[in-house]
Short mmCIF file of C-alpha atoms in Angstrom, two decimals:
data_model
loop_
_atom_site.label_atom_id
_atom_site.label_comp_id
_atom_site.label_asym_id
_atom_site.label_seq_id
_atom_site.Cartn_x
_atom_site.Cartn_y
_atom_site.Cartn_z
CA UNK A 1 19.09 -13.28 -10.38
CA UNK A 2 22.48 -11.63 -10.48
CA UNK A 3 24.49 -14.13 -13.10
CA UNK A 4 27.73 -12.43 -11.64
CA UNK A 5 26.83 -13.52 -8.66
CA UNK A 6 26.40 -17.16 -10.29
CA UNK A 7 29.14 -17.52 -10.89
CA UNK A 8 31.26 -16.45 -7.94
CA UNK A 9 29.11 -18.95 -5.87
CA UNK A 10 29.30 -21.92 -8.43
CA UNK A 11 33.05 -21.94 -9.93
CA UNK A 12 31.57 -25.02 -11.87
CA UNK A 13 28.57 -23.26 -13.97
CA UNK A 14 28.16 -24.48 -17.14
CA UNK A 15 30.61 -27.52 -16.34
CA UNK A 16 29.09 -29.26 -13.12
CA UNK A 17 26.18 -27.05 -12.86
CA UNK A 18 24.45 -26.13 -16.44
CA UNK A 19 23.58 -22.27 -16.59
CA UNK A 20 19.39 -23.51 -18.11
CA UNK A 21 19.13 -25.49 -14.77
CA UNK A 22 20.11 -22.56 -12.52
CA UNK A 23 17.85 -19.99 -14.31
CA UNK A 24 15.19 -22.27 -14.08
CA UNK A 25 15.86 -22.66 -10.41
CA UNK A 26 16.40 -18.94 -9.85
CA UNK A 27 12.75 -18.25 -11.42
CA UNK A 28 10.92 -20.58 -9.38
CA UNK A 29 12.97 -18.94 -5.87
CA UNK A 30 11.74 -15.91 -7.55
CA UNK A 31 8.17 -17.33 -6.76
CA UNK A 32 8.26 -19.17 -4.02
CA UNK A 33 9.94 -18.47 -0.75
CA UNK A 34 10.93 -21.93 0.50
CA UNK A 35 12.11 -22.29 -2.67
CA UNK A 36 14.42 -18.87 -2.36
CA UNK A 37 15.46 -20.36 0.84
CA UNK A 38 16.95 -23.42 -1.16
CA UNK A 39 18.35 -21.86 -3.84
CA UNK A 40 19.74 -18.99 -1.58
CA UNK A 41 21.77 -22.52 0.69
CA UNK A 42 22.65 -24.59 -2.41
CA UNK A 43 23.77 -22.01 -5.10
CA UNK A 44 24.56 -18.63 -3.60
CA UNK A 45 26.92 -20.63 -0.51
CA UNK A 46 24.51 -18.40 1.90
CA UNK A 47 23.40 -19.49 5.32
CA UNK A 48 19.81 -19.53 5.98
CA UNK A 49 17.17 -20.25 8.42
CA UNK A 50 16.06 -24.14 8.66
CA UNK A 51 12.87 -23.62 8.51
CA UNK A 52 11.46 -20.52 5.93
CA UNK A 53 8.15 -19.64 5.55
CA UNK A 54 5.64 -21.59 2.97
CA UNK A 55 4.29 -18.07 1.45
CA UNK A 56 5.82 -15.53 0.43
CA UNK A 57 3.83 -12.52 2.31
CA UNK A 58 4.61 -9.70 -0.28
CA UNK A 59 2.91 -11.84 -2.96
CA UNK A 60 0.28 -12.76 -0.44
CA UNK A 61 -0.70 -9.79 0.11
CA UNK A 62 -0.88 -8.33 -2.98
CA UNK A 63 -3.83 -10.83 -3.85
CA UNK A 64 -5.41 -10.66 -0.10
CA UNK A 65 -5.69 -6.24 -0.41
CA UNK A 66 -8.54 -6.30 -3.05
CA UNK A 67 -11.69 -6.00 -1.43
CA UNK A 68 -14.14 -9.14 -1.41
CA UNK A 69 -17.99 -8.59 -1.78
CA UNK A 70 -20.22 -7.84 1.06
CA UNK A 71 -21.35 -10.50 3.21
CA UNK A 72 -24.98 -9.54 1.77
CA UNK A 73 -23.79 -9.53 -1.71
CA UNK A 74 -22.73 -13.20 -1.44
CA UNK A 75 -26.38 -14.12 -0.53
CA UNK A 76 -27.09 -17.20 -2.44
CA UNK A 77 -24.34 -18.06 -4.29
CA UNK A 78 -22.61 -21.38 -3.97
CA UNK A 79 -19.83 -21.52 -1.63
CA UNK A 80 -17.23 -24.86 -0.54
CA UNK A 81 -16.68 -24.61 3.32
CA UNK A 82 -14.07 -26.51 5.25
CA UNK A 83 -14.24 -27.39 8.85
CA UNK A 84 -11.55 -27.54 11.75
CA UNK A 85 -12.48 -28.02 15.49
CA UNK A 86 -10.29 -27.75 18.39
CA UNK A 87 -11.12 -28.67 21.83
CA UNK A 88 -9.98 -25.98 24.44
CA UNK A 89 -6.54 -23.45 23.62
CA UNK A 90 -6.97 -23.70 19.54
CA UNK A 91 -8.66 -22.26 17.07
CA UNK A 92 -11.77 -23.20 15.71
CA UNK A 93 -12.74 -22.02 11.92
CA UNK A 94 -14.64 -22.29 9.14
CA UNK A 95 -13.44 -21.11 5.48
CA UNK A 96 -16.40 -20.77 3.18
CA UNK A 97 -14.63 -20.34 -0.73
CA UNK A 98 -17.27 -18.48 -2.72
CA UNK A 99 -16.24 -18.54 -6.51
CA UNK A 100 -16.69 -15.32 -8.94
CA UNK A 101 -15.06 -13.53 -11.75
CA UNK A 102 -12.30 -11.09 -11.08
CA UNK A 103 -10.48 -9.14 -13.55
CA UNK A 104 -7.29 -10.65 -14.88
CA UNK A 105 -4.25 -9.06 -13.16
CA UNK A 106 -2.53 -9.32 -16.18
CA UNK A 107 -4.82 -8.36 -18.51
CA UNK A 108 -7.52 -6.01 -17.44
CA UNK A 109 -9.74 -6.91 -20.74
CA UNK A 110 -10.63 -10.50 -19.54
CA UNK A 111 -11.95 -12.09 -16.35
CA UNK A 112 -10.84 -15.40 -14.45
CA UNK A 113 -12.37 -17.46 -11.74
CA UNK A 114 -11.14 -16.01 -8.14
CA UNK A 115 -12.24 -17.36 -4.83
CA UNK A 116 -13.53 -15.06 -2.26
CA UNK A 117 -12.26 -16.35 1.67
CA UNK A 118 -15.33 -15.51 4.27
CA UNK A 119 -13.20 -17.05 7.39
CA UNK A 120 -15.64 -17.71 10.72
CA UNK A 121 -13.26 -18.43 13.60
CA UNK A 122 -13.64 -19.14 17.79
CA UNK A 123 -12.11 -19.82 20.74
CA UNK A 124 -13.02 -20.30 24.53
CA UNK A 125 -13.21 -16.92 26.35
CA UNK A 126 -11.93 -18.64 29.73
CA UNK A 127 -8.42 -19.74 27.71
CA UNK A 128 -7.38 -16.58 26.21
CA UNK A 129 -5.79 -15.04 29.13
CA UNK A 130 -3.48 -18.45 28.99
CA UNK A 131 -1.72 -17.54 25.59
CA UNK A 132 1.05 -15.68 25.74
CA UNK A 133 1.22 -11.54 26.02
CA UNK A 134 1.86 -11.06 22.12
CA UNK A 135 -0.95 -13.17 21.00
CA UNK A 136 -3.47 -11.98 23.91
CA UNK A 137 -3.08 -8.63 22.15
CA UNK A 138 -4.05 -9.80 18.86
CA UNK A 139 -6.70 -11.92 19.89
CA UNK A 140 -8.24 -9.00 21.96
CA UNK A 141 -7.58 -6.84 19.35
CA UNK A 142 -9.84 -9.61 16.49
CA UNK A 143 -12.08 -9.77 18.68
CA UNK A 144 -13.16 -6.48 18.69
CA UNK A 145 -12.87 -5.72 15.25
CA UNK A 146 -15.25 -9.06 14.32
CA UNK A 147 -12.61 -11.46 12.74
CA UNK A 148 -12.41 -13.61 15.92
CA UNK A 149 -15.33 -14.93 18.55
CA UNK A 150 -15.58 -15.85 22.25
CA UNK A 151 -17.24 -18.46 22.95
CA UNK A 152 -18.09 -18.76 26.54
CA UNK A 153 -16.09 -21.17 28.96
CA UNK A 154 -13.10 -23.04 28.80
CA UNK A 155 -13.57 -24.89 25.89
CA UNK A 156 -15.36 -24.50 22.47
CA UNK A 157 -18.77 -24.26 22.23
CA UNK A 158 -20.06 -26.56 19.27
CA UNK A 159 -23.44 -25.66 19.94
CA UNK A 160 -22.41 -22.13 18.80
CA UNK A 161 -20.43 -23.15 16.17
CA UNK A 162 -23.23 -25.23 14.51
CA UNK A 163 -25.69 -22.63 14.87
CA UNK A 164 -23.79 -20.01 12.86
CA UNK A 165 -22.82 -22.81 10.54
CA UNK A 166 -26.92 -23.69 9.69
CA UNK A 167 -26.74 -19.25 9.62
CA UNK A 168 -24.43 -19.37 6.84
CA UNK A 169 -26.09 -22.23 5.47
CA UNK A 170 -28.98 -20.13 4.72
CA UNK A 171 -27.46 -17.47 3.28
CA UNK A 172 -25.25 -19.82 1.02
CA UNK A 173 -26.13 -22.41 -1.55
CA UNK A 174 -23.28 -24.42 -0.02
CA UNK A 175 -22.26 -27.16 -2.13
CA UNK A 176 -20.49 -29.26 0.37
CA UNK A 177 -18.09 -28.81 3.80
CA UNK A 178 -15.54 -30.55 4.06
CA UNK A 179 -14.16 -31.40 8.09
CA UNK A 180 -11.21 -32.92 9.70
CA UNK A 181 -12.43 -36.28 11.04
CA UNK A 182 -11.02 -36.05 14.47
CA UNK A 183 -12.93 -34.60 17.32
CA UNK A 184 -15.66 -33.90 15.58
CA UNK A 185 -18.63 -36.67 14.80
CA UNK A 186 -21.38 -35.18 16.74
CA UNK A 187 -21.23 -31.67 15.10
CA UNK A 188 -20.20 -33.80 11.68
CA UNK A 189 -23.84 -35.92 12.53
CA UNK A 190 -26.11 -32.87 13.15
CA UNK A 191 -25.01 -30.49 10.40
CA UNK A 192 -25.52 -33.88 7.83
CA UNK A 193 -28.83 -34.73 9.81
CA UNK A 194 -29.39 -30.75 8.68
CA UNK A 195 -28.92 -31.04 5.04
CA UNK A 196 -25.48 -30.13 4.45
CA UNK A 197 -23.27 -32.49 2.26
CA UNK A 198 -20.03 -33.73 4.43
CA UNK A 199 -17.20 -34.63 3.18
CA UNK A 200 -14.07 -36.08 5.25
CA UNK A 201 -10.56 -35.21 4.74
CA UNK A 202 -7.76 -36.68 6.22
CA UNK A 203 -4.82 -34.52 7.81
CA UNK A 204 -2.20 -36.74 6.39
CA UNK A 205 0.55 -36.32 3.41
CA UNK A 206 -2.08 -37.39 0.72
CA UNK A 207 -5.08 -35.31 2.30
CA UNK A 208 -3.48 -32.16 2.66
CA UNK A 209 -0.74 -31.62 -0.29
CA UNK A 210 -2.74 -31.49 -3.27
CA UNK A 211 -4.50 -28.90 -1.67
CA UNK A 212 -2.00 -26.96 -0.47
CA UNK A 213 -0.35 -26.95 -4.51
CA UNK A 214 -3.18 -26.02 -5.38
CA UNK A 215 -3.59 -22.55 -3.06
CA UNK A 216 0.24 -21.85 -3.78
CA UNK A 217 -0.94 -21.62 -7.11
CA UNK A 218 -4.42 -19.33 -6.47
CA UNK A 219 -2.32 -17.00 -4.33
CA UNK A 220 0.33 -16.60 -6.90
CA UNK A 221 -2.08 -16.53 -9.52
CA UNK A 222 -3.74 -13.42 -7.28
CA UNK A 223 -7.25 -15.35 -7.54
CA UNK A 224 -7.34 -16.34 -3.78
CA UNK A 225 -9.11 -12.80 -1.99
CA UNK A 226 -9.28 -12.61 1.55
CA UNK A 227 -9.88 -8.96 2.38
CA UNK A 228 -7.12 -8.37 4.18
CA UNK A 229 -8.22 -10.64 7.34
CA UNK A 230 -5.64 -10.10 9.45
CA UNK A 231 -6.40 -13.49 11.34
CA UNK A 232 -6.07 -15.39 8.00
CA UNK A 233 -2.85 -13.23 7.43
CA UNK A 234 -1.25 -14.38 11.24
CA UNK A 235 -1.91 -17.97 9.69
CA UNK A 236 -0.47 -18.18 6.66
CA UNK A 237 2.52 -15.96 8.15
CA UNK A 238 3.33 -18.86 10.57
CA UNK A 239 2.99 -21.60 8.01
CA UNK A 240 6.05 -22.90 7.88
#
């Protein structure tokens, strides 16, 4: 944001390069970091990394410290889940999203819609000692502290993972869950056969982006709370 520094990089501004295009580029690297990854390559003449990081972590974080409710002071009220199995070394998870009214970071006088993150996540006991050192630590280390279960075996364990799912179910008016469709049509079948309302979403270019603007925007907006899962953190650290 240094305009010095503009110009030094871009002998052209204002001629080739019009000084409202570059402030306008400046504020959105200002908000985003793939973004300040661009604008650092193609208009400070600064080599960077090829591939940067989709969230910017200080921002992230800011949002994820505030505390979320209780588990028993979510009790009954309606929450949007989404679904993603994995068969043996990856993680399995649930995200419930359970809407409420936070105080407006920028103006402590009003209230706007956040979205509490209650993240359920497994993987097979008999595969953790196959990651590597770094993440055996961590996973060890969620485990005990509650953020991360072992299921027994090599691989996942739907039958646990549906149980806890009808669990939450019950605690939860849960307006719908929404699942990848690969790998997982039995589970999908039971928890439908069990009243829930399915909905499929494909992994693809058309599935995914929309939703991913849209969390850029509830993170930046500092309506998307987490709690400070550290698991959830890991994830969105190595989104790239």
């Amino acid at each position: 944001d240094d305009r010095e520094v503009w110009q030094v990089a871009n002998p052209g501004l204002g001629i080739s390069v019009s000084i409202d295009y570059l402030e306008n580029e400046a504020a959105k690297a200002l908000r985003s970091e793939p973004k300040r990854a661009a604008f650092c390559r193609l208009h400070l003449n600064r080599r960077t990394a090829t591939v940067s990081r989709w969230v910017d972590l200080e921002v992230y974080d800011r949002a994820a410290a505030h505390a979320v409710p209780t588990w028993a002071q979510h009790r009954s009220r309606p929450a949007y889940g989404g679904l993603d199995l994995s068969n043996s070394l990856d993680l399995s998870a649930t995200a419930w999203l359970v809407p409420r009214w936070i105080p407006d970071p920028t103006d402590p006088d009003f209230e706007i819609e956040g979205l509490d993150v209650v993240l359920r996540c497994w993987a097979p006991a008999g595969r953790l000692k196959a990651r590597p050192p770094k993440e055996r630590e961590l996973f060890a280390r969620w485990i005990r502290d509650g953020y991360l279960k072992a299921t027994p075996g090599d691989v996942i364990d739907y039958d646990r993972i549906e149980d806890e799912l009808f669990a939450d179910a019950d605690h939860l008016e849960v307006e719908r869950l929404s699942f990848d469709r690969w790998g997982s049509k039995m589970l999908e079948q039971h928890l439908r056969d069990g009243g829930l309302t399915m909905l499929p979403v494909g992994q693809g270019f058309a599935g995914i982006s929309p939703a991913m603007k849209e969390t850029e925007r509830l993170i930046y907006e500092g309506r998307l709370r987490t709690g400070g899962n550290p698991l959830l953190r890991y994830a969105f650290e190595n989104l790239a």
